[in-house]
mmCIF file of C-alpha atoms and ligand atoms in Angstrom:
data_model
loop_
_atom_site.group_PDB
_atom_site.id
_atom_site.type_symbol
_atom_site.label_atom_id
_atom_site.label_comp_id
_atom_site.label_asym_id
_atom_site.label_seq_id
_atom_site.Cartn_x
_atom_site.Cartn_y
_atom_site.Cartn_z
ATOM 1 C CA MET A 609 3.698 -48.844 75.577
ATOM 2 C CA ALA A 610 5.636 -48.029 72.408
ATOM 3 C CA PHE A 611 3.975 -46.626 69.500
ATOM 4 C CA PRO A 612 3.234 -47.782 67.139
ATOM 5 C CA VAL A 613 2.691 -51.220 67.849
ATOM 6 C CA HIS A 614 2.486 -52.504 64.580
ATOM 7 C CA ARG A 615 5.471 -52.310 62.246
ATOM 8 C CA PRO A 616 5.796 -54.397 59.300
ATOM 9 C CA ARG A 617 8.960 -52.686 58.564
ATOM 10 C CA ARG A 618 10.214 -55.551 60.856
ATOM 11 C CA LEU A 619 10.152 -57.548 58.091
ATOM 12 C CA ARG A 620 12.397 -55.255 55.530
ATOM 13 C CA GLY A 621 15.305 -54.861 57.370
ATOM 14 C CA SER A 622 17.547 -56.903 55.129
ATOM 15 C CA GLU A 623 17.623 -58.377 52.504
ATOM 16 C CA ASN A 624 17.943 -62.033 53.683
ATOM 17 C CA ILE A 625 14.486 -61.223 55.496
ATOM 18 C CA ARG A 626 13.132 -59.426 52.204
ATOM 19 C CA ARG A 627 13.978 -62.616 50.621
ATOM 20 C CA MET A 628 12.638 -65.024 52.443
ATOM 21 C CA VAL A 629 9.078 -63.069 52.978
ATOM 22 C CA ARG A 630 8.586 -62.061 49.098
ATOM 23 C CA GLU A 631 5.228 -62.946 47.759
ATOM 24 C CA THR A 632 6.120 -62.758 44.087
ATOM 25 C CA ARG A 633 9.052 -64.609 42.180
ATOM 26 C CA LEU A 634 10.385 -64.848 38.469
ATOM 27 C CA SER A 635 12.029 -67.380 37.394
ATOM 28 C CA VAL A 636 13.294 -68.331 34.459
ATOM 29 C CA ASP A 637 10.925 -71.284 33.912
ATOM 30 C CA GLN A 638 8.252 -68.692 33.028
ATOM 31 C CA LEU A 639 10.191 -66.706 30.397
ATOM 32 C CA ILE A 640 9.681 -67.300 26.525
ATOM 33 C CA GLN A 641 11.912 -65.342 24.220
ATOM 34 C CA PRO A 642 10.673 -64.041 20.755
ATOM 35 C CA PHE A 643 12.719 -64.229 17.671
ATOM 36 C CA PHE A 644 12.378 -62.956 14.037
ATOM 37 C CA VAL A 645 13.634 -64.645 11.618
ATOM 38 C CA ILE A 646 14.433 -63.694 7.639
ATOM 39 C CA TYR A 647 15.251 -65.326 4.364
ATOM 40 C CA GLY A 648 19.173 -64.960 3.145
ATOM 41 C CA ARG A 649 22.497 -66.110 4.836
ATOM 42 C CA ASP A 650 24.445 -64.695 7.397
ATOM 43 C CA VAL A 651 21.998 -61.823 8.168
ATOM 44 C CA ALA A 652 21.732 -60.091 11.403
ATOM 45 C CA ASN A 653 19.586 -56.724 10.857
ATOM 46 C CA PRO A 654 19.532 -54.561 13.899
ATOM 47 C CA VAL A 655 16.083 -53.252 14.719
ATOM 48 C CA ALA A 656 16.472 -49.678 15.061
ATOM 49 C CA SER A 657 13.628 -49.254 17.191
ATOM 50 C CA MET A 658 14.421 -52.210 19.774
ATOM 51 C CA PRO A 659 17.600 -52.216 20.652
ATOM 52 C CA GLY A 660 19.398 -55.700 21.419
ATOM 53 C CA VAL A 661 16.900 -57.612 18.919
ATOM 54 C CA TYR A 662 17.483 -58.407 15.472
ATOM 55 C CA GLN A 663 16.189 -60.261 12.228
ATOM 56 C CA PHE A 664 18.204 -63.608 11.844
ATOM 57 C CA SER A 665 18.622 -65.440 9.178
ATOM 58 C CA VAL A 666 18.060 -69.422 9.861
ATOM 59 C CA ASP A 667 21.768 -69.828 9.759
ATOM 60 C CA ARG A 668 22.137 -67.103 12.746
ATOM 61 C CA LEU A 669 19.553 -68.027 14.789
ATOM 62 C CA ILE A 670 20.783 -71.217 15.594
ATOM 63 C CA PRO A 671 23.465 -70.009 18.101
ATOM 64 C CA GLN A 672 21.159 -67.280 19.432
ATOM 65 C CA VAL A 673 18.375 -70.426 20.266
ATOM 66 C CA LYS A 674 21.426 -72.675 21.678
ATOM 67 C CA GLU A 675 22.330 -69.579 23.994
ATOM 68 C CA THR A 676 19.001 -69.201 25.020
ATOM 69 C CA TRP A 677 18.396 -72.741 25.588
ATOM 70 C CA GLU A 678 21.829 -72.636 27.556
ATOM 71 C CA LEU A 679 20.514 -69.478 29.700
ATOM 72 C CA GLY A 680 17.885 -72.257 31.096
ATOM 73 C CA ILE A 681 14.815 -70.508 29.073
ATOM 74 C CA PRO A 682 12.657 -73.192 28.263
ATOM 75 C CA ALA A 683 10.762 -71.662 24.812
ATOM 76 C CA VAL A 684 10.886 -69.318 21.914
ATOM 77 C CA LEU A 685 8.569 -68.085 20.269
ATOM 78 C CA LEU A 686 9.185 -67.447 16.373
ATOM 79 C CA PHE A 687 8.010 -64.615 14.113
ATOM 80 C CA GLY A 688 8.865 -64.806 10.097
ATOM 81 C CA VAL A 689 9.837 -61.858 7.860
ATOM 82 C CA PRO A 690 9.333 -63.707 4.487
ATOM 83 C CA GLU A 691 11.020 -62.955 0.895
ATOM 84 C CA HIS A 692 7.609 -62.364 -0.780
ATOM 85 C CA LYS A 693 4.035 -61.474 0.108
ATOM 86 C CA ASP A 694 0.980 -61.624 -1.303
ATOM 87 C CA PRO A 695 -2.790 -60.681 -0.917
ATOM 88 C CA VAL A 696 -3.149 -64.423 0.869
ATOM 89 C CA GLY A 697 0.109 -64.497 2.541
ATOM 90 C CA SER A 698 0.979 -67.719 0.924
ATOM 91 C CA GLY A 699 4.325 -67.454 2.543
ATOM 92 C CA ALA A 700 2.643 -68.300 5.938
ATOM 93 C CA TYR A 701 1.635 -71.810 4.721
ATOM 94 C CA GLU A 702 4.402 -73.132 2.325
ATOM 95 C CA ARG A 703 6.265 -76.228 3.046
ATOM 96 C CA GLU A 704 9.651 -74.209 2.214
ATOM 97 C CA GLY A 705 8.583 -71.165 4.076
ATOM 98 C CA ILE A 706 10.721 -69.001 6.540
ATOM 99 C CA ILE A 707 8.886 -70.546 9.691
ATOM 100 C CA GLN A 708 9.012 -73.873 8.640
ATOM 101 C CA ARG A 709 12.686 -73.734 7.518
ATOM 102 C CA ALA A 710 13.418 -72.093 11.060
ATOM 103 C CA VAL A 711 11.588 -74.877 13.255
ATOM 104 C CA LYS A 712 13.386 -77.907 11.314
ATOM 105 C CA ALA A 713 16.877 -76.074 11.634
ATOM 106 C CA ILE A 714 15.929 -75.523 15.738
ATOM 107 C CA LYS A 715 14.669 -78.800 16.091
ATOM 108 C CA ASP A 716 17.434 -80.170 14.631
ATOM 109 C CA ALA A 717 19.979 -78.468 16.329
ATOM 110 C CA VAL A 718 18.407 -77.658 19.463
ATOM 111 C CA PRO A 719 15.866 -80.429 20.004
ATOM 112 C CA GLU A 720 15.167 -79.529 23.283
ATOM 113 C CA ILE A 721 14.088 -76.167 23.395
ATOM 114 C CA LEU A 722 9.911 -75.580 23.097
ATOM 115 C CA VAL A 723 9.207 -73.904 19.537
ATOM 116 C CA ILE A 724 6.271 -71.894 19.450
ATOM 117 C CA THR A 725 5.483 -70.236 16.449
ATOM 118 C CA ASP A 726 2.793 -67.261 15.943
ATOM 119 C CA VAL A 727 0.403 -67.881 13.568
ATOM 120 C CA CYS A 728 -1.010 -64.654 11.677
ATOM 121 C CA LEU A 729 -1.244 -63.252 8.350
ATOM 122 C CA CYS A 730 -0.056 -59.786 8.829
ATOM 123 C CA GLU A 731 3.856 -60.420 8.361
ATOM 124 C CA TYR A 732 2.735 -62.381 5.028
ATOM 125 C CA THR A 733 0.080 -60.107 3.126
ATOM 126 C CA ASP A 734 1.088 -57.400 0.873
ATOM 127 C CA HIS A 735 -1.706 -55.359 2.684
ATOM 128 C CA GLY A 736 -0.277 -55.900 5.914
ATOM 129 C CA HIS A 737 -3.687 -57.084 7.727
ATOM 130 C CA CYS A 738 -4.060 -60.142 9.389
ATOM 131 C CA GLY A 739 -6.236 -61.911 7.411
ATOM 132 C CA VAL A 740 -8.096 -61.504 3.831
ATOM 133 C CA VAL A 741 -9.136 -58.550 2.642
ATOM 134 C CA SER A 742 -12.331 -57.755 0.683
ATOM 135 C CA GLU A 743 -12.230 -55.366 -2.561
ATOM 136 C CA THR A 744 -13.883 -52.810 0.370
ATOM 137 C CA GLY A 745 -10.722 -53.208 2.352
ATOM 138 C CA GLU A 746 -12.548 -55.356 4.892
ATOM 139 C CA VAL A 747 -10.816 -58.072 7.180
ATOM 140 C CA LEU A 748 -13.048 -61.003 6.106
ATOM 141 C CA ASN A 749 -13.503 -63.538 9.103
ATOM 142 C CA ASP A 750 -14.347 -66.788 7.937
ATOM 143 C CA PRO A 751 -12.343 -67.128 4.431
ATOM 144 C CA THR A 752 -9.112 -66.402 6.750
ATOM 145 C CA LEU A 753 -9.777 -69.521 9.335
ATOM 146 C CA GLU A 754 -8.730 -71.906 6.652
ATOM 147 C CA LEU A 755 -5.710 -70.045 5.629
ATOM 148 C CA LEU A 756 -4.953 -69.906 9.406
ATOM 149 C CA ALA A 757 -5.481 -73.303 9.938
ATOM 150 C CA ARG A 758 -3.739 -74.425 6.901
ATOM 151 C CA GLU A 759 -0.566 -72.577 8.536
ATOM 152 C CA ALA A 760 -0.798 -73.710 12.241
ATOM 153 C CA LEU A 761 -0.890 -77.045 10.556
ATOM 154 C CA SER A 762 2.372 -76.583 8.291
ATOM 155 C CA HIS A 763 4.272 -75.185 11.327
ATOM 156 C CA VAL A 764 3.549 -78.289 13.510
ATOM 157 C CA GLU A 765 4.663 -80.601 10.340
ATOM 158 C CA ALA A 766 7.805 -78.730 10.606
ATOM 159 C CA GLY A 767 8.061 -79.417 14.159
ATOM 160 C CA ALA A 768 6.400 -76.708 16.091
ATOM 161 C CA ASP A 769 5.778 -77.805 19.900
ATOM 162 C CA ILE A 770 2.824 -75.199 20.068
ATOM 163 C CA VAL A 771 0.982 -73.042 18.426
ATOM 164 C CA ALA A 772 -0.055 -69.227 18.834
ATOM 165 C CA PRO A 773 -2.673 -67.591 16.823
ATOM 166 C CA SER A 774 -2.698 -64.096 17.213
ATOM 167 C CA ASP A 775 -4.585 -62.789 14.508
ATOM 168 C CA MET A 776 -7.890 -62.330 16.417
ATOM 169 C CA MET A 777 -10.430 -63.914 13.867
ATOM 170 C CA ASP A 778 -13.421 -65.363 15.776
ATOM 171 C CA GLY A 779 -13.347 -68.817 15.395
ATOM 172 C CA ARG A 780 -9.672 -69.546 14.686
ATOM 173 C CA VAL A 781 -8.663 -71.868 17.749
ATOM 174 C CA GLY A 782 -11.377 -74.395 16.858
ATOM 175 C CA ALA A 783 -10.575 -74.258 12.968
ATOM 176 C CA ILE A 784 -6.734 -74.753 14.197
ATOM 177 C CA ARG A 785 -7.734 -77.509 16.695
ATOM 178 C CA ARG A 786 -9.612 -79.190 14.037
ATOM 179 C CA ALA A 787 -6.919 -79.034 11.390
ATOM 180 C CA LEU A 788 -4.547 -80.618 13.784
ATOM 181 C CA ASP A 789 -6.465 -83.624 14.871
ATOM 182 C CA GLY A 790 -7.717 -84.122 11.367
ATOM 183 C CA GLU A 791 -3.767 -84.858 10.940
ATOM 184 C CA GLY A 792 -3.478 -86.562 14.017
ATOM 185 C CA TYR A 793 -1.825 -83.517 15.962
ATOM 186 C CA THR A 794 -3.883 -84.309 18.957
ATOM 187 C CA HIS A 795 -1.089 -83.719 21.445
ATOM 188 C CA ILE A 796 0.085 -80.380 20.270
ATOM 189 C CA PRO A 797 -1.099 -77.188 22.738
ATOM 190 C CA ILE A 798 -2.539 -74.258 21.351
ATOM 191 C CA LEU A 799 -1.641 -71.160 23.301
ATOM 192 C CA SER A 800 -4.136 -68.616 22.397
ATOM 193 C CA TYR A 801 -3.437 -64.738 21.858
ATOM 194 C CA ALA A 802 -7.122 -64.866 23.302
ATOM 195 C CA VAL A 803 -7.137 -60.950 24.634
ATOM 196 C CA LYS A 804 -5.073 -58.753 22.362
ATOM 197 C CA TYR A 805 -5.611 -55.156 22.034
ATOM 198 C CA ALA A 806 -5.490 -53.049 19.390
ATOM 199 C CA SER A 807 -2.484 -51.388 20.584
ATOM 200 C CA ALA A 808 -0.072 -48.613 20.094
ATOM 201 C CA PHE A 809 2.265 -50.434 21.973
ATOM 202 C CA TYR A 810 3.018 -52.650 19.106
ATOM 203 C CA GLY A 811 4.648 -50.176 16.532
ATOM 204 C CA PRO A 812 8.314 -51.295 16.921
ATOM 205 C CA PHE A 813 7.475 -54.791 16.380
ATOM 206 C CA ARG A 814 5.842 -53.604 12.764
ATOM 207 C CA ASP A 815 9.019 -52.598 12.299
ATOM 208 C CA ALA A 816 10.449 -55.690 13.203
ATOM 209 C CA ALA A 817 8.414 -57.917 11.318
ATOM 210 C CA GLU A 818 7.673 -55.515 8.580
ATOM 211 C CA SER A 819 4.097 -56.045 9.186
ATOM 212 C CA ALA A 820 2.632 -52.753 9.271
ATOM 213 C CA PRO A 821 -0.634 -52.304 7.439
ATOM 214 C CA ARG A 822 -0.721 -50.455 4.368
ATOM 215 C CA PHE A 823 -4.335 -48.435 5.190
ATOM 216 C CA GLY A 824 -6.424 -48.271 7.904
ATOM 217 C CA ASP A 825 -5.592 -50.629 11.359
ATOM 218 C CA ARG A 826 -6.239 -53.421 13.256
ATOM 219 C CA ARG A 827 -9.506 -51.990 15.311
ATOM 220 C CA ALA A 828 -12.182 -54.062 13.317
ATOM 221 C CA TYR A 829 -10.425 -57.322 14.991
ATOM 222 C CA GLN A 830 -8.228 -56.328 17.675
ATOM 223 C CA MET A 831 -9.750 -55.559 21.055
ATOM 224 C CA ASP A 832 -10.727 -51.896 22.225
ATOM 225 C CA PRO A 833 -8.502 -50.801 25.064
ATOM 226 C CA CYS A 834 -11.290 -49.549 26.832
ATOM 227 C CA ASN A 835 -12.809 -52.967 27.349
ATOM 228 C CA VAL A 836 -12.565 -55.654 30.193
ATOM 229 C CA ARG A 837 -15.763 -57.996 30.249
ATOM 230 C CA GLU A 838 -15.263 -58.412 26.799
ATOM 231 C CA ALA A 839 -11.624 -59.805 27.646
ATOM 232 C CA VAL A 840 -13.740 -62.475 29.580
ATOM 233 C CA LYS A 841 -15.800 -63.580 26.715
ATOM 234 C CA GLU A 842 -12.921 -63.700 24.231
ATOM 235 C CA ALA A 843 -11.310 -65.904 26.701
ATOM 236 C CA GLN A 844 -14.065 -68.148 27.611
ATOM 237 C CA LEU A 845 -14.681 -68.680 23.668
ATOM 238 C CA ASP A 846 -11.321 -69.670 23.095
ATOM 239 C CA LEU A 847 -11.334 -72.462 25.771
ATOM 240 C CA GLU A 848 -14.609 -73.869 24.515
ATOM 241 C CA GLU A 849 -12.651 -74.088 21.132
ATOM 242 C CA GLY A 850 -9.996 -75.977 22.717
ATOM 243 C CA ALA A 851 -7.281 -73.387 23.677
ATOM 244 C CA ASP A 852 -4.846 -74.979 26.113
ATOM 245 C CA MET A 853 -3.165 -71.859 27.464
ATOM 246 C CA LEU A 854 -4.582 -68.160 27.428
ATOM 247 C CA MET A 855 -2.710 -65.040 26.951
ATOM 248 C CA VAL A 856 -3.281 -61.412 27.464
ATOM 249 C CA LYS A 857 -1.618 -58.920 25.390
ATOM 250 C CA PRO A 858 -0.092 -56.123 25.839
ATOM 251 C CA ALA A 859 1.047 -56.686 29.492
ATOM 252 C CA LEU A 860 2.057 -53.905 31.520
ATOM 253 C CA PRO A 861 -0.960 -51.047 30.460
ATOM 254 C CA TYR A 862 -3.441 -54.393 30.759
ATOM 255 C CA LEU A 863 -2.184 -55.697 34.445
ATOM 256 C CA ASP A 864 -5.918 -55.236 35.475
ATOM 257 C CA VAL A 865 -7.210 -57.664 32.692
ATOM 258 C CA ILE A 866 -4.094 -60.163 33.688
ATOM 259 C CA ARG A 867 -5.627 -60.143 36.739
ATOM 260 C CA VAL A 868 -9.588 -60.447 35.839
ATOM 261 C CA ILE A 869 -8.250 -63.204 33.512
ATOM 262 C CA ARG A 870 -6.243 -65.117 35.759
ATOM 263 C CA ASP A 871 -9.176 -65.171 38.533
ATOM 264 C CA THR A 872 -11.854 -66.159 36.527
ATOM 265 C CA PHE A 873 -10.139 -68.733 34.728
ATOM 266 C CA PRO A 874 -7.814 -70.442 37.646
ATOM 267 C CA GLN A 875 -7.807 -73.660 35.601
ATOM 268 C CA VAL A 876 -5.854 -72.792 32.536
ATOM 269 C CA PRO A 877 -1.675 -71.372 32.402
ATOM 270 C CA LEU A 878 -1.856 -67.715 31.866
ATOM 271 C CA ALA A 879 0.792 -65.909 29.439
ATOM 272 C CA ALA A 880 1.524 -62.375 29.033
ATOM 273 C CA TYR A 881 3.219 -60.435 26.384
ATOM 274 C CA ASN A 882 5.536 -57.764 27.354
ATOM 275 C CA VAL A 883 5.690 -56.151 24.091
ATOM 276 C CA SER A 884 7.787 -54.787 21.754
ATOM 277 C CA GLY A 885 6.588 -50.787 22.902
ATOM 278 C CA GLU A 886 6.999 -51.746 26.656
ATOM 279 C CA TYR A 887 10.567 -52.852 25.916
ATOM 280 C CA SER A 888 11.690 -50.011 23.615
ATOM 281 C CA LEU A 889 10.318 -47.337 26.132
ATOM 282 C CA ILE A 890 12.681 -48.992 28.968
ATOM 283 C CA LYS A 891 15.688 -49.072 26.408
ATOM 284 C CA ALA A 892 15.025 -45.477 25.388
ATOM 285 C CA GLY A 893 14.813 -44.304 28.918
ATOM 286 C CA ALA A 894 17.764 -46.310 29.615
ATOM 287 C CA ARG A 895 19.673 -44.582 26.801
ATOM 288 C CA LEU A 896 18.672 -41.049 27.839
ATOM 289 C CA GLY A 897 20.445 -41.782 31.282
ATOM 290 C CA TRP A 898 16.703 -41.212 32.884
ATOM 291 C CA ILE A 899 15.911 -44.989 34.528
ATOM 292 C CA ASP A 900 18.046 -47.721 35.478
ATOM 293 C CA GLU A 901 17.423 -50.235 32.714
ATOM 294 C CA GLU A 902 17.968 -53.478 35.188
ATOM 295 C CA ARG A 903 16.222 -52.274 37.972
ATOM 296 C CA VAL A 904 12.672 -51.126 35.907
ATOM 297 C CA MET A 905 12.973 -54.174 33.749
ATOM 298 C CA MET A 906 12.643 -56.297 36.849
ATOM 299 C CA GLU A 907 9.847 -54.106 38.396
ATOM 300 C CA THR A 908 8.375 -54.627 35.070
ATOM 301 C CA LEU A 909 8.100 -58.197 35.157
ATOM 302 C CA LEU A 910 7.764 -58.529 38.558
ATOM 303 C CA ALA A 911 4.484 -56.756 38.186
ATOM 304 C CA ILE A 912 3.296 -58.531 35.274
ATOM 305 C CA ARG A 913 3.620 -61.864 37.237
ATOM 306 C CA ARG A 914 2.238 -60.490 40.764
ATOM 307 C CA ALA A 915 -0.832 -59.208 38.280
ATOM 308 C CA GLY A 916 -1.486 -62.926 37.836
ATOM 309 C CA ALA A 917 0.597 -64.465 34.563
ATOM 310 C CA ASP A 918 2.392 -67.671 34.937
ATOM 311 C CA ILE A 919 4.545 -67.240 31.995
ATOM 312 C CA VAL A 920 6.175 -63.853 30.908
ATOM 313 C CA ILE A 921 6.482 -63.598 26.700
ATOM 314 C CA THR A 922 9.509 -61.096 26.875
ATOM 315 C CA TYR A 923 12.479 -59.455 24.403
ATOM 316 C CA PHE A 924 14.053 -59.058 28.058
ATOM 317 C CA ALA A 925 14.300 -62.755 28.582
ATOM 318 C CA ARG A 926 17.919 -63.411 28.010
ATOM 319 C CA ASP A 927 18.698 -60.150 29.609
ATOM 320 C CA VAL A 928 16.932 -61.084 32.465
ATOM 321 C CA ALA A 929 17.508 -64.920 32.979
ATOM 322 C CA PRO A 930 21.370 -64.623 34.279
ATOM 323 C CA LEU A 931 19.715 -62.224 37.270
ATOM 324 C CA LEU A 932 17.163 -65.024 38.425
ATOM 325 C CA GLY A 933 17.831 -67.289 40.957
ATOM 326 C CA SER A 934 16.968 -70.346 41.062
HETATM 327 C C1 PBG B 1682 0.953 -60.148 14.744
HETATM 328 C C2 PBG B 1682 1.171 -59.844 16.189
HETATM 329 C C3 PBG B 1682 1.848 -58.781 16.952
HETATM 330 C C4 PBG B 1682 2.624 -58.832 17.616
HETATM 331 C C5 PBG B 1682 2.492 -60.310 18.080
HETATM 332 N N1 PBG B 1682 2.045 -60.703 16.784
HETATM 333 C C6 PBG B 1682 1.371 -57.285 15.889
HETATM 334 C C7 PBG B 1682 0.252 -56.872 15.764
HETATM 335 O O1 PBG B 1682 -0.794 -57.659 16.189
HETATM 336 O O2 PBG B 1682 0.493 -55.902 14.797
HETATM 337 C C8 PBG B 1682 2.961 -57.824 18.460
HETATM 338 C C9 PBG B 1682 4.266 -58.134 19.523
HETATM 339 C C10 PBG B 1682 4.828 -56.771 19.980
HETATM 340 O O3 PBG B 1682 4.762 -55.758 19.921
HETATM 341 O O4 PBG B 1682 6.209 -57.130 20.321
HETATM 342 N N2 PBG B 1682 -0.738 -60.156 14.793
#
């Protein structure tokens, strides 16, 4: 008898057989493309630490969103860079704020694409924290909730299809749900950044969104990277408060957390955010000629799917979409 008897290699011999037995797939249907919107006209500022990513003014954003839709990507996630910042982040909930204008313009030009808005104050506050700050520099939870609820409501009034709170205040999903329901927006889903770690991988994003904290860091409200049981608690609370979809963020350094959340809460769609630092590291390695960008991108996005994410939020969405089969 020939040895060995068991030969897994039999199923690896050609691309065609590999294609047939593949367990994990990435489809364009599962992608969300983030965009940064800035005030002004005819602006396309490249973000130095994120090659291929720009801050677009509304007029320049529209053709980008059109192209995204034509690639088959179902949704965009919007971040705003306002003209003025203040201690309470007023720009976040103004009727004519940057996000509100961008949402309206997208809904006029490309009505089919899902517009998801990031709900947070850090891009709009002069101190760069995600909530209201006390005299002693503490980020105050409960006073922030009302502002986040106003922000989410103003995004929905402008036409947002889904709101995605990313601030990590306790109780914000419930506060937003109540505010939306109170105005008759019971049909608008909440995609909660339920499990969001205090991560150094957000560095390039803070250049793009101009949202780095002026003092301190976000460790008093974002999660400690050492914790995974706490992730279950965060996800559970957000579901109790009315979250329709959950998110884990970042993705690649937290694949184990994605798997735990996927298995613990099989009843809800799970998104993972392949964040700015994960993107920039691949771009940088490719620029140095040290890695094959396309293959590393694909392997990374597949790893996030294999860990259990249904949806992947990624700056690579438009790069990867043309490479995917149906
Ligand atoms: C806003 C927010 C951040 C990201 C998404 N929403 C930054 C932060 O928490 O500091 C990071 C996304 C990325 O790095 O791509 N709070």
